[in-house]
Every structure is written in structure tokens, then in C-alpha cells.
Amino acid sequence: MAQPRHGEAPLIHDLIGIGFGPSNVAMAIAVREHNARAGGQGAIDALFFEQQSSFGWHRGMLIDDATMQVSFLKDLVTLRNPTSDFSFLCYLQSRGRMVDFINHKSLFPLRVEFHDYFEWAAGRVDDMVSYGHEVVGVAPVVRDGVVEHLDVTVRSGEGLAVHRARNLVIGTGLRPVMPDGVERTERVWHNSDLLAKVEDLEGAAPTRFVVVGAGQSAAENVAYLHGRFPEAEVCAVFSRYGYSPADDSSFANRIFDPEAVGEYFDAPEHVKRRLMDYHGNTNYSVVDIDLIDDLYRRMYREKVLGTERLRFLNVSRLVEVKETSDRVRATVRSLVSGEETHLDADVVVFATGYLPADPLGLLGEVADRCLRDDEGRVRVERDYRVSTDPDLRCGIYVQGGTEHTHGITSSLLSNTAVRVGEILDSLVDRGLAPDADAVRRVVDGTGRMAG
């Protein structure tokens, strides 16, 4: 990437993307397709930064037989542009598996297969991303009290560089959540680390695992560990009587329709709360019914055979985790009787979910210009643009952390293709797509260097 000469300000990009997970891969594709249609006069200059050395999406959860929970048609492009050659079907054709997939008669690919699709798509737009580059700060460029550009500081193996943007799109994904006071260690895992950590056990002979959580990931972890380590006991701990099935019925699934985002956005606050209460069981702390049935069959079969390796400590809560030199003791308390059970295990796995990264965490003083609601939450417009004070003219778009404004659907894979299309339309409608000669270097007297 060319460097400016001394005395020149950074090249002004129309859009800088922070993170390059599925959401911003889809954003890059949308920009690529827009530029192909628009030609030089309407092209958008976009650059993305990703701190990982290559594309990766929840690699620690790519269990061989785990399937996606969304239809393959809700890929990175199809709901926005059904004719796109970045679709999952085009991926299948490129891999020589189109007919095989059709014969499989399933809408839901293997998760490892969908990850391969993401990698395939990301590889076709890799000229738009710099891997191994971590965004460490964003600063406003102020002239006459107005901010029309943002300087993005990026750290890589070559040191720090500054890139200037008219707009940002933040897609930094989710962060694993651990219970208060519990730290991840070699024996205390979050499920996002499962596959990487399991490899470290190769050659060992673990005798007991404890898995905490009641959602899809927890159930998948229980099934995986039970199958992978046939001599080990697997104890599932959760506060319910059993896993709750996901409501994936046709009418309930309408909460994931693109139109549901706009309806939620326009709804009064009390209606938004009701919608969350009504339809939380489509996505949160629920498990596919087929997996529930499989785990129950395993448990019952073991009872019949008299070799119970699969244990369910239901209506219970893990209250303490204490490590020793070679084990970890999990203390589980019954919510009914208060009785405590001590489980000495090789590993405790917390399948305790994720939270969105703070979308404004990297913005520094720019965050002070972003508006919040009465509960301190970031205000986000319908086009996913953060509301800011009038003197900040740049667009700051977020792909995540918008449940309170846009609902359950807004940041999920189900809505990725539509969401990036709406962000792209917003960029164009706001007149920030450059003319042919608009990508230029300008002198601001700082002598700041950038890539």
C-alpha cells in the first residue's frame, strides 16, 4: 500500500471498515458489486482492517456435525442481490458439490461448510482488507468546528499508521462472556475455545467434564465431549428442568424477516419490550429439538445399560470454581433444596454466551459526540448510522449492538445481506460516494504519515 510523501495528509477513503468478520465481508462484497455497476464516477473507495492474520469466524465452535441454524439462502448476498456470484450456491458450484447438496434435501449446511463459504467469499475481496492490522484509535479531524473526516490509527507488524475516512463501518463482532469472578484458564474454558483447547488434551485421559449453560452451544459441547471422550463423564449444569426447544416454526420465524427490523425500529418502547419477551425463545438459551432428543436418547440408553456417563444437574447453578494443581472443583447448588454437589473435573466449560463489543469503544473523543438514549444506550438511526451531534458530519455505522433499536434480527446472519445493502444505500444517498477525482490527498500541515 503506497505511503504519502512527507507533508501530505492521509489518503481519504470513503469508507473504512473495522473488523472483517461475515458482516464486513458482506459489506465489502456490496461495495465491490456497487462499484462494478457504477463505474468510476460513482465508485466507493473502501478499506477494511482485521486484527486476525486471516479470516476466521468462531473457529473454536466448528464441530464436525454442527449445522447452521439459518437457511443457506440467508448467506452474505442473496436477500440483497439474488443474482450475485458471491452466493452460497455459487460457492457450492465452485466446490463441485451443487448436486450433492441438493440431494441432501436440507436448508441448513454444516457449520464448517458455511465457514468455508465465508472464507471463499472473503478471499475474493481480499484486496480490500489488511489482515494483521488492529485498529487502536479513532480521532476527529476538526476544521472550523466541523468534523468531516476521521483519522483511524492502525497497528501492524510495521508499526502505527493513520488512515483517513469519511465514514466508518464497525463490525467487531461478539465477545465471550464469563460469569463474574471467573477467569479463563487451561482448565476453565469458554466454549468459543473448545476445539483449540481439546487438541491440548490429545493423549490425555480425562475422566470428567462439566459444561455450564442451557443454550445451543452448551448442548453441542455436551454432545461433542460425550462422543469424543468415551471414557469420560460429562456433567451438564443448568437452572432449568431441561433444555428448552427453539421456536423455529414458520410464523415465529417472521421475527427474522427483513421487514421486522423496520417494524421494531418504529415501535413504541413498551412494544419493543413485549416483542423481545415474546420471541426471545427463537434465539436465546434454546436448543434445536433434534439435538435435545439425541441427548435424551443417549442418557436413557446409558441408564438401561447401567453405565451413566451423561449426567444432567438440572434446576441447579454452579456457585464456585476452584483450581488445584491438576484438577478443577466445581461446586453445584440445587435451586430447590440448596444441597451442594462437588464435582472434581479435568475441565469446566462455560457456554455462557456472548455480548456485542462496545461499538464506540475505539472512538475515543469521537464517542463523546455520539448521542445516547435515557438508558445510556447508543442511539442508532434506521440505516445503522450512529446519531451524532450536528458538527460531526461523518457516518459511523455499526453492525452489531443494535438490538435495543432494531430488534433481535438486526445483527444476526439472517439479516446480513439486507443490512449491508441498507448501509450502502445510506452512503450513496448521503452523497458521500466520490466523483472520479474525489479520492485525493490533501495537505493539513501535520506531516502525518499513513498507508
Coordinates of C-alpha atoms in Angstrom, one line a residue:
M1 CA 0.0 0.0 0.0
A2 CA 1.5 3.3 -1.1
Q3 CA 2.6 5.8 1.6
P4 CA 2.1 9.5 1.2
R5 CA 5.1 11.8 1.0
H6 CA 6.1 13.9 3.9
G7 CA 3.9 16.9 4.4
E8 CA 0.8 15.2 3.0
A9 CA -2.2 14.1 4.9
P10 CA -3.5 10.6 4.5
L11 CA -5.5 9.4 1.5
I12 CA -9.2 10.0 2.2
H13 CA -11.2 6.8 2.0
D14 CA -14.9 6.9 1.6
L15 CA -15.3 4.0 4.0
I16 CA -13.0 2.3 6.5
G17 CA -14.3 -0.9 8.0
I18 CA -13.1 -2.1 11.4
G19 CA -13.2 -5.9 11.6
F20 CA -13.6 -8.4 8.8
G21 CA -16.0 -11.0 10.0
P22 CA -19.0 -12.1 8.0
S23 CA -20.8 -8.7 8.3
N24 CA -17.9 -6.6 6.9
V25 CA -17.1 -9.3 4.3
A26 CA -20.7 -8.8 3.1
M27 CA -20.1 -5.0 3.2
A28 CA -17.0 -5.4 1.1
I29 CA -18.9 -7.5 -1.4
A30 CA -21.8 -5.0 -1.6
V31 CA -19.2 -2.2 -2.3
R32 CA -17.5 -4.3 -4.9
E33 CA -20.8 -5.0 -6.7
H34 CA -21.8 -1.4 -6.4
N35 CA -18.5 -0.2 -7.9
A36 CA -18.9 -2.7 -10.8
R37 CA -22.3 -1.2 -11.6
A38 CA -21.4 2.5 -11.0
G39 CA -18.1 2.7 -12.8
G40 CA -15.5 5.4 -12.0
Q41 CA -17.9 8.2 -11.4
G42 CA -19.8 6.5 -8.5
A43 CA -17.2 4.2 -7.1
I44 CA -16.7 4.0 -3.4
D45 CA -13.2 3.7 -2.1
A46 CA -13.3 1.2 0.9
L47 CA -10.6 -0.3 3.1
F48 CA -11.1 -2.8 5.9
F49 CA -8.8 -3.8 8.8
E50 CA -8.8 -7.1 10.6
Q51 CA -6.5 -7.9 13.6
Q52 CA -6.5 -11.7 12.9
S53 CA -3.9 -12.9 10.4
S54 CA -6.6 -14.4 8.2
F55 CA -10.3 -14.8 8.0
G56 CA -11.8 -16.7 10.9
W57 CA -15.3 -17.0 12.4
H58 CA -15.9 -18.8 15.7
R59 CA -13.3 -21.4 14.8
G60 CA -13.5 -22.9 18.2
M61 CA -17.1 -23.9 17.6
L62 CA -16.7 -25.6 14.2
I63 CA -17.8 -29.1 15.5
D64 CA -17.8 -31.5 12.6
D65 CA -21.5 -32.4 12.7
A66 CA -22.9 -29.0 13.9
T67 CA -25.3 -27.4 11.5
M68 CA -26.2 -23.8 10.8
Q69 CA -29.5 -22.5 12.3
V70 CA -30.3 -20.3 9.4
S71 CA -31.1 -21.2 5.8
F72 CA -28.3 -21.2 3.3
L73 CA -30.4 -18.6 1.3
K74 CA -29.6 -16.2 4.1
D75 CA -26.0 -16.0 3.0
L76 CA -23.9 -12.9 2.5
V77 CA -25.7 -11.7 -0.6
T78 CA -28.8 -13.5 -1.7
L79 CA -31.5 -11.5 0.1
R80 CA -29.9 -8.3 -1.3
N81 CA -28.9 -9.5 -4.7
P82 CA -30.1 -13.0 -5.8
T83 CA -28.0 -12.8 -8.9
S84 CA -24.7 -12.3 -7.1
D85 CA -21.9 -14.7 -7.9
F86 CA -20.9 -14.5 -4.2
S87 CA -23.9 -16.7 -3.1
F88 CA -23.7 -19.9 -1.3
L89 CA -24.9 -21.7 -4.4
C90 CA -22.1 -20.3 -6.4
Y91 CA -19.7 -21.4 -3.7
L92 CA -21.2 -24.9 -4.0
Q93 CA -20.7 -24.9 -7.7
S94 CA -17.1 -23.8 -7.3
R95 CA -16.5 -26.7 -4.9
G96 CA -18.3 -29.3 -7.2
R97 CA -21.0 -30.0 -4.6
M98 CA -24.1 -28.4 -6.0
V99 CA -25.9 -31.6 -6.9
D100 CA -24.8 -33.4 -3.8
F101 CA -26.2 -30.5 -1.6
I102 CA -29.5 -30.6 -3.5
N103 CA -29.8 -34.3 -3.0
H104 CA -29.1 -33.8 0.7
K105 CA -32.6 -32.0 0.9
S106 CA -31.6 -29.6 3.7
L107 CA -31.8 -25.9 4.1
F108 CA -29.1 -25.9 6.8
P109 CA -25.5 -26.6 5.9
L110 CA -22.8 -27.8 8.2
R111 CA -21.3 -25.0 10.2
V112 CA -17.8 -26.0 9.0
E113 CA -19.1 -25.8 5.4
F114 CA -20.6 -22.3 5.9
H115 CA -17.3 -21.2 7.4
D116 CA -15.6 -22.5 4.3
Y117 CA -18.1 -20.4 2.2
F118 CA -17.2 -17.3 4.3
E119 CA -13.5 -17.9 3.6
W120 CA -14.2 -18.4 -0.1
A121 CA -16.1 -15.1 -0.2
A122 CA -13.5 -13.2 1.9
G123 CA -10.7 -14.5 -0.4
R124 CA -12.4 -13.0 -3.4
V125 CA -12.3 -9.5 -1.9
D126 CA -9.0 -9.8 0.0
D127 CA -7.6 -6.8 -1.9
M128 CA -9.9 -4.6 0.2
V129 CA -8.7 -5.9 3.6
S130 CA -5.5 -5.6 5.5
Y131 CA -5.1 -8.6 7.8
G132 CA -2.9 -8.5 10.9
H133 CA -3.9 -4.8 11.3
E134 CA -5.5 -3.8 14.6
V135 CA -7.4 -0.5 14.9
V136 CA -6.3 1.1 18.1
G137 CA -7.9 4.5 17.9
V138 CA -10.0 7.0 16.0
A139 CA -9.6 10.7 16.2
P140 CA -11.7 13.6 14.7
V141 CA -10.2 15.9 12.1
V142 CA -11.7 19.3 13.1
R143 CA -11.8 22.3 10.9
D144 CA -13.8 25.4 11.8
G145 CA -15.5 23.3 14.5
V146 CA -16.8 20.7 12.0
V147 CA -15.7 17.1 11.7
E148 CA -15.9 15.8 8.1
H149 CA -13.1 13.2 8.4
L150 CA -11.9 10.7 11.0
D151 CA -8.3 9.5 11.4
V152 CA -8.0 5.8 12.1
T153 CA -4.8 4.7 13.8
V154 CA -3.8 1.1 12.9
R155 CA -1.2 -1.1 14.4
S156 CA 0.6 -3.8 12.5
G157 CA 4.0 -5.5 12.4
E158 CA 5.3 -2.5 10.6
G159 CA 4.2 -0.1 13.4
L160 CA 1.5 2.5 13.5
A161 CA -0.2 4.1 10.5
V162 CA -3.0 6.6 10.2
H163 CA -5.8 6.3 7.6
R164 CA -8.4 9.0 7.0
A165 CA -12.1 8.2 6.3
R166 CA -15.3 10.0 5.5
N167 CA -17.2 7.1 7.0
L168 CA -16.7 4.1 9.3
V169 CA -18.5 0.8 9.5
I170 CA -17.8 -1.1 12.7
G171 CA -18.1 -4.8 12.6
T172 CA -16.0 -6.0 15.6
G173 CA -18.4 -8.9 16.4
L174 CA -19.1 -10.5 19.8
R175 CA -17.1 -11.1 22.9
P176 CA -17.3 -14.2 25.1
V177 CA -19.0 -13.7 28.4
M178 CA -17.8 -15.5 31.6
P179 CA -19.5 -15.3 35.0
D180 CA -18.4 -12.6 37.4
G181 CA -15.2 -13.5 39.1
V182 CA -14.4 -16.5 36.8
E183 CA -11.3 -16.3 34.6
R184 CA -10.4 -18.4 31.6
T185 CA -7.5 -20.8 32.2
E186 CA -6.1 -24.0 30.9
R187 CA -8.8 -25.9 32.8
V188 CA -11.6 -23.3 32.8
W189 CA -12.8 -22.6 29.2
H190 CA -15.3 -20.6 27.4
N191 CA -17.0 -22.7 24.7
S192 CA -15.5 -20.4 22.0
D193 CA -12.2 -22.1 22.8
L194 CA -13.5 -25.6 22.7
L195 CA -11.8 -27.1 19.7
A196 CA -8.4 -25.4 20.2
K197 CA -8.3 -26.4 23.9
V198 CA -9.4 -30.0 23.2
E199 CA -6.4 -30.5 21.0
D200 CA -4.2 -29.8 24.0
L201 CA -5.9 -32.9 25.7
E202 CA -4.8 -35.2 22.9
G203 CA -3.1 -38.2 24.5
A204 CA -4.6 -37.4 28.0
A205 CA -7.3 -39.5 29.6
P206 CA -9.8 -37.0 31.1
T207 CA -12.4 -38.5 33.4
R208 CA -14.9 -35.7 33.8
F209 CA -16.1 -32.6 32.1
V210 CA -18.5 -30.0 33.5
V211 CA -20.5 -27.9 31.0
V212 CA -22.4 -24.9 32.2
G213 CA -25.2 -23.4 30.2
A214 CA -28.6 -24.1 28.7
G215 CA -28.3 -22.9 25.1
Q216 CA -27.4 -24.4 21.7
S217 CA -23.7 -24.1 22.3
A218 CA -23.9 -25.8 25.7
A219 CA -25.9 -28.7 24.3
E220 CA -23.5 -29.1 21.3
N221 CA -20.5 -29.1 23.7
V222 CA -22.1 -31.8 25.9
A223 CA -22.8 -34.0 22.8
Y224 CA -19.3 -33.4 21.4
L225 CA -17.4 -34.1 24.6
H226 CA -19.5 -37.2 25.3
G227 CA -18.7 -38.6 21.9
R228 CA -15.1 -37.5 21.7
F229 CA -14.1 -38.9 25.1
P230 CA -15.9 -42.3 25.5
E231 CA -14.4 -43.0 29.0
A232 CA -15.2 -39.6 30.5
E233 CA -18.2 -38.4 32.4
V234 CA -19.9 -35.3 31.1
C235 CA -22.0 -33.3 33.5
A236 CA -24.4 -30.6 32.2
V237 CA -25.4 -27.9 34.7
F238 CA -28.3 -25.6 34.1
S239 CA -31.0 -23.9 36.1
R240 CA -34.0 -25.3 34.1
Y241 CA -35.5 -28.8 34.2
G242 CA -34.2 -29.4 30.7
Y243 CA -33.1 -27.7 27.5
S244 CA -35.8 -25.5 26.0
P245 CA -36.5 -26.1 22.3
A246 CA -36.0 -23.3 19.9
D247 CA -39.2 -22.0 18.3
D248 CA -38.4 -22.3 14.7
S249 CA -42.0 -22.5 13.5
S250 CA -42.8 -20.7 10.3
F251 CA -44.8 -17.8 11.9
A252 CA -42.3 -17.3 14.7
N253 CA -39.5 -17.1 12.2
R254 CA -41.1 -14.0 10.8
I255 CA -39.3 -12.2 13.6
F256 CA -36.2 -12.7 11.4
D257 CA -37.8 -11.2 8.2
P258 CA -36.1 -8.0 6.9
E259 CA -39.4 -6.1 7.4
A260 CA -39.3 -7.0 11.1
V261 CA -36.4 -4.7 11.6
G262 CA -38.2 -1.6 10.4
E263 CA -41.3 -2.6 12.4
Y264 CA -39.3 -3.0 15.6
F265 CA -37.5 0.3 15.0
D266 CA -40.7 2.2 14.6
A267 CA -42.5 0.5 17.6
P268 CA -43.0 2.3 20.9
E269 CA -40.6 1.2 23.7
H270 CA -43.2 -0.9 25.5
V271 CA -44.0 -2.8 22.3
K272 CA -40.3 -3.4 21.8
R273 CA -40.0 -5.0 25.3
R274 CA -43.0 -7.2 24.6
L275 CA -41.6 -8.4 21.3
M276 CA -38.3 -9.3 23.0
D277 CA -40.3 -11.2 25.7
Y278 CA -42.5 -12.9 23.1
H279 CA -39.8 -14.0 20.7
G280 CA -36.6 -14.4 22.8
N281 CA -37.1 -18.2 22.5
T282 CA -36.4 -18.0 18.8
N283 CA -32.7 -17.2 19.5
Y284 CA -31.7 -17.1 23.2
S285 CA -30.9 -20.0 25.5
V286 CA -32.7 -22.5 23.3
V287 CA -31.7 -25.7 21.6
D288 CA -32.7 -27.5 18.3
I289 CA -35.2 -30.1 19.1
D290 CA -33.2 -32.8 17.2
L291 CA -30.2 -32.3 19.5
I292 CA -32.4 -32.3 22.6
D293 CA -33.9 -35.7 21.5
D294 CA -30.4 -37.0 20.7
L295 CA -29.1 -36.1 24.2
Y296 CA -32.1 -37.6 25.9
R297 CA -31.7 -40.9 23.9
R298 CA -28.1 -41.1 25.0
M299 CA -28.9 -40.5 28.6
Y300 CA -31.7 -43.1 28.6
R301 CA -29.6 -45.7 26.8
E302 CA -26.9 -45.3 29.4
K303 CA -29.5 -45.8 32.2
V304 CA -30.6 -49.0 30.5
L305 CA -27.1 -50.2 30.2
G306 CA -26.1 -49.2 33.7
T307 CA -23.1 -47.0 32.5
E308 CA -24.2 -43.5 33.1
R309 CA -21.6 -41.1 31.7
L310 CA -24.0 -38.4 30.7
R311 CA -25.4 -36.5 33.8
F312 CA -27.8 -33.6 33.9
L313 CA -27.7 -31.5 37.0
N314 CA -30.8 -29.5 36.3
V315 CA -32.6 -26.8 38.4
S316 CA -29.0 -26.1 39.7
R317 CA -26.4 -23.4 39.5
L318 CA -22.6 -23.6 39.6
V319 CA -21.6 -21.4 42.5
E320 CA -17.8 -21.9 42.8
V321 CA -14.9 -23.0 40.6
K322 CA -11.6 -23.7 42.4
E323 CA -8.5 -25.0 40.6
T324 CA -5.9 -27.3 42.1
S325 CA -2.6 -28.4 40.6
D326 CA -4.2 -30.9 38.2
R327 CA -8.0 -30.6 38.6
V328 CA -10.8 -28.1 39.0
R329 CA -13.5 -28.4 41.6
A330 CA -17.0 -27.2 40.5
T331 CA -19.5 -26.7 43.3
V332 CA -23.1 -27.0 42.1
R333 CA -26.0 -25.9 44.3
S334 CA -29.6 -27.2 43.8
L335 CA -32.0 -24.3 43.4
V336 CA -34.7 -26.4 45.1
S337 CA -33.0 -27.9 48.1
G338 CA -29.9 -25.8 48.4
E339 CA -27.8 -29.0 48.6
E340 CA -24.3 -28.7 47.2
T341 CA -22.5 -31.2 45.0
H342 CA -18.8 -31.1 44.5
L343 CA -17.5 -32.2 41.1
D344 CA -13.8 -32.7 40.6
A345 CA -13.2 -32.4 36.9
D346 CA -10.5 -32.1 34.3
V347 CA -12.2 -29.1 32.6
V348 CA -15.1 -26.8 33.2
V349 CA -16.6 -25.4 30.0
F350 CA -18.7 -22.2 30.3
A351 CA -21.2 -21.9 27.4
T352 CA -22.4 -18.6 28.8
G353 CA -22.8 -16.7 25.6
Y354 CA -21.6 -13.5 24.1
L355 CA -22.2 -9.8 24.2
P356 CA -21.6 -7.3 21.4
A357 CA -18.3 -5.4 21.7
D358 CA -18.8 -1.8 22.7
P359 CA -19.4 -0.2 19.2
L360 CA -17.9 3.1 20.5
G361 CA -15.0 1.6 22.4
L362 CA -12.4 2.5 19.8
L363 CA -13.7 6.0 19.1
G364 CA -12.0 7.9 21.9
E365 CA -13.2 11.6 22.0
V366 CA -15.3 10.9 18.9
A367 CA -17.6 8.8 21.2
D368 CA -18.3 12.0 23.1
R369 CA -20.1 13.3 20.0
C370 CA -22.3 10.2 19.7
L371 CA -25.7 10.5 21.3
R372 CA -27.3 8.1 23.8
D373 CA -30.8 7.5 25.0
D374 CA -32.2 7.9 28.5
E375 CA -30.8 4.5 29.5
G376 CA -27.3 5.3 28.2
R377 CA -27.5 3.2 25.1
V378 CA -26.1 4.3 21.8
R379 CA -28.7 6.0 19.6
V380 CA -28.7 4.4 16.1
E381 CA -30.7 5.5 13.1
R382 CA -32.7 3.2 10.9
D383 CA -29.8 3.0 8.4
Y384 CA -27.5 1.7 11.2
R385 CA -25.8 5.1 11.5
V386 CA -25.0 6.3 15.0
S387 CA -26.7 9.5 15.9
T388 CA -24.1 12.2 16.5
D389 CA -24.0 15.9 17.2
P390 CA -24.6 18.1 14.2
D391 CA -20.9 19.1 13.9
L392 CA -19.8 15.5 13.2
R393 CA -20.6 15.1 9.6
C394 CA -19.0 11.6 9.2
G395 CA -21.1 8.5 9.1
I396 CA -20.4 6.0 11.8
Y397 CA -22.2 2.8 11.0
V398 CA -22.5 -0.2 13.3
Q399 CA -23.1 -3.9 12.5
G400 CA -23.9 -5.2 15.9
G401 CA -25.1 -3.8 19.3
T402 CA -28.4 -2.6 17.8
E403 CA -30.9 -4.9 19.5
H404 CA -32.3 -2.1 21.5
T405 CA -33.1 -0.1 18.4
H406 CA -33.5 -2.7 15.6
G407 CA -34.5 -5.9 17.4
I408 CA -33.4 -9.5 17.5
T409 CA -32.9 -9.7 13.8
S410 CA -30.8 -6.7 13.2
S411 CA -27.3 -8.1 13.9
L412 CA -27.8 -11.7 13.0
L413 CA -26.6 -13.6 10.0
S414 CA -30.2 -13.8 8.9
N415 CA -30.2 -10.1 8.1
T416 CA -26.6 -9.6 7.0
A417 CA -27.2 -9.2 3.3
V418 CA -30.1 -6.8 3.7
R419 CA -28.3 -4.8 6.5
V420 CA -25.2 -4.1 4.4
G421 CA -27.4 -3.1 1.4
E422 CA -29.2 -0.5 3.6
I423 CA -25.8 0.8 4.8
L424 CA -24.6 1.1 1.2
D425 CA -27.8 2.9 0.2
S426 CA -27.3 5.3 3.1
L427 CA -23.7 6.0 2.0
V428 CA -24.8 6.7 -1.6
D429 CA -27.9 8.7 -0.6
R430 CA -25.9 11.0 1.7
G431 CA -23.8 11.9 -1.3
L432 CA -20.5 10.6 0.1
A433 CA -19.7 8.3 -2.9
P434 CA -16.9 10.3 -4.6
D435 CA -16.7 11.7 -8.1
A436 CA -13.9 10.3 -10.2
D437 CA -11.4 12.8 -8.9
A438 CA -12.6 12.9 -5.3
V439 CA -10.1 10.4 -3.9
R440 CA -7.2 12.7 -3.4
R441 CA -4.5 13.7 -0.9
V442 CA -4.9 17.0 0.9
V443 CA -2.3 18.9 2.9
D444 CA -3.2 19.8 6.5
G445 CA 0.2 20.7 7.7
T446 CA 0.6 17.9 10.2
G447 CA 3.0 15.9 8.2
R448 CA 1.2 12.8 9.4
M449 CA 2.1 9.6 7.6
A450 CA -0.3 6.8 6.7
G451 CA -0.8 3.9 4.4

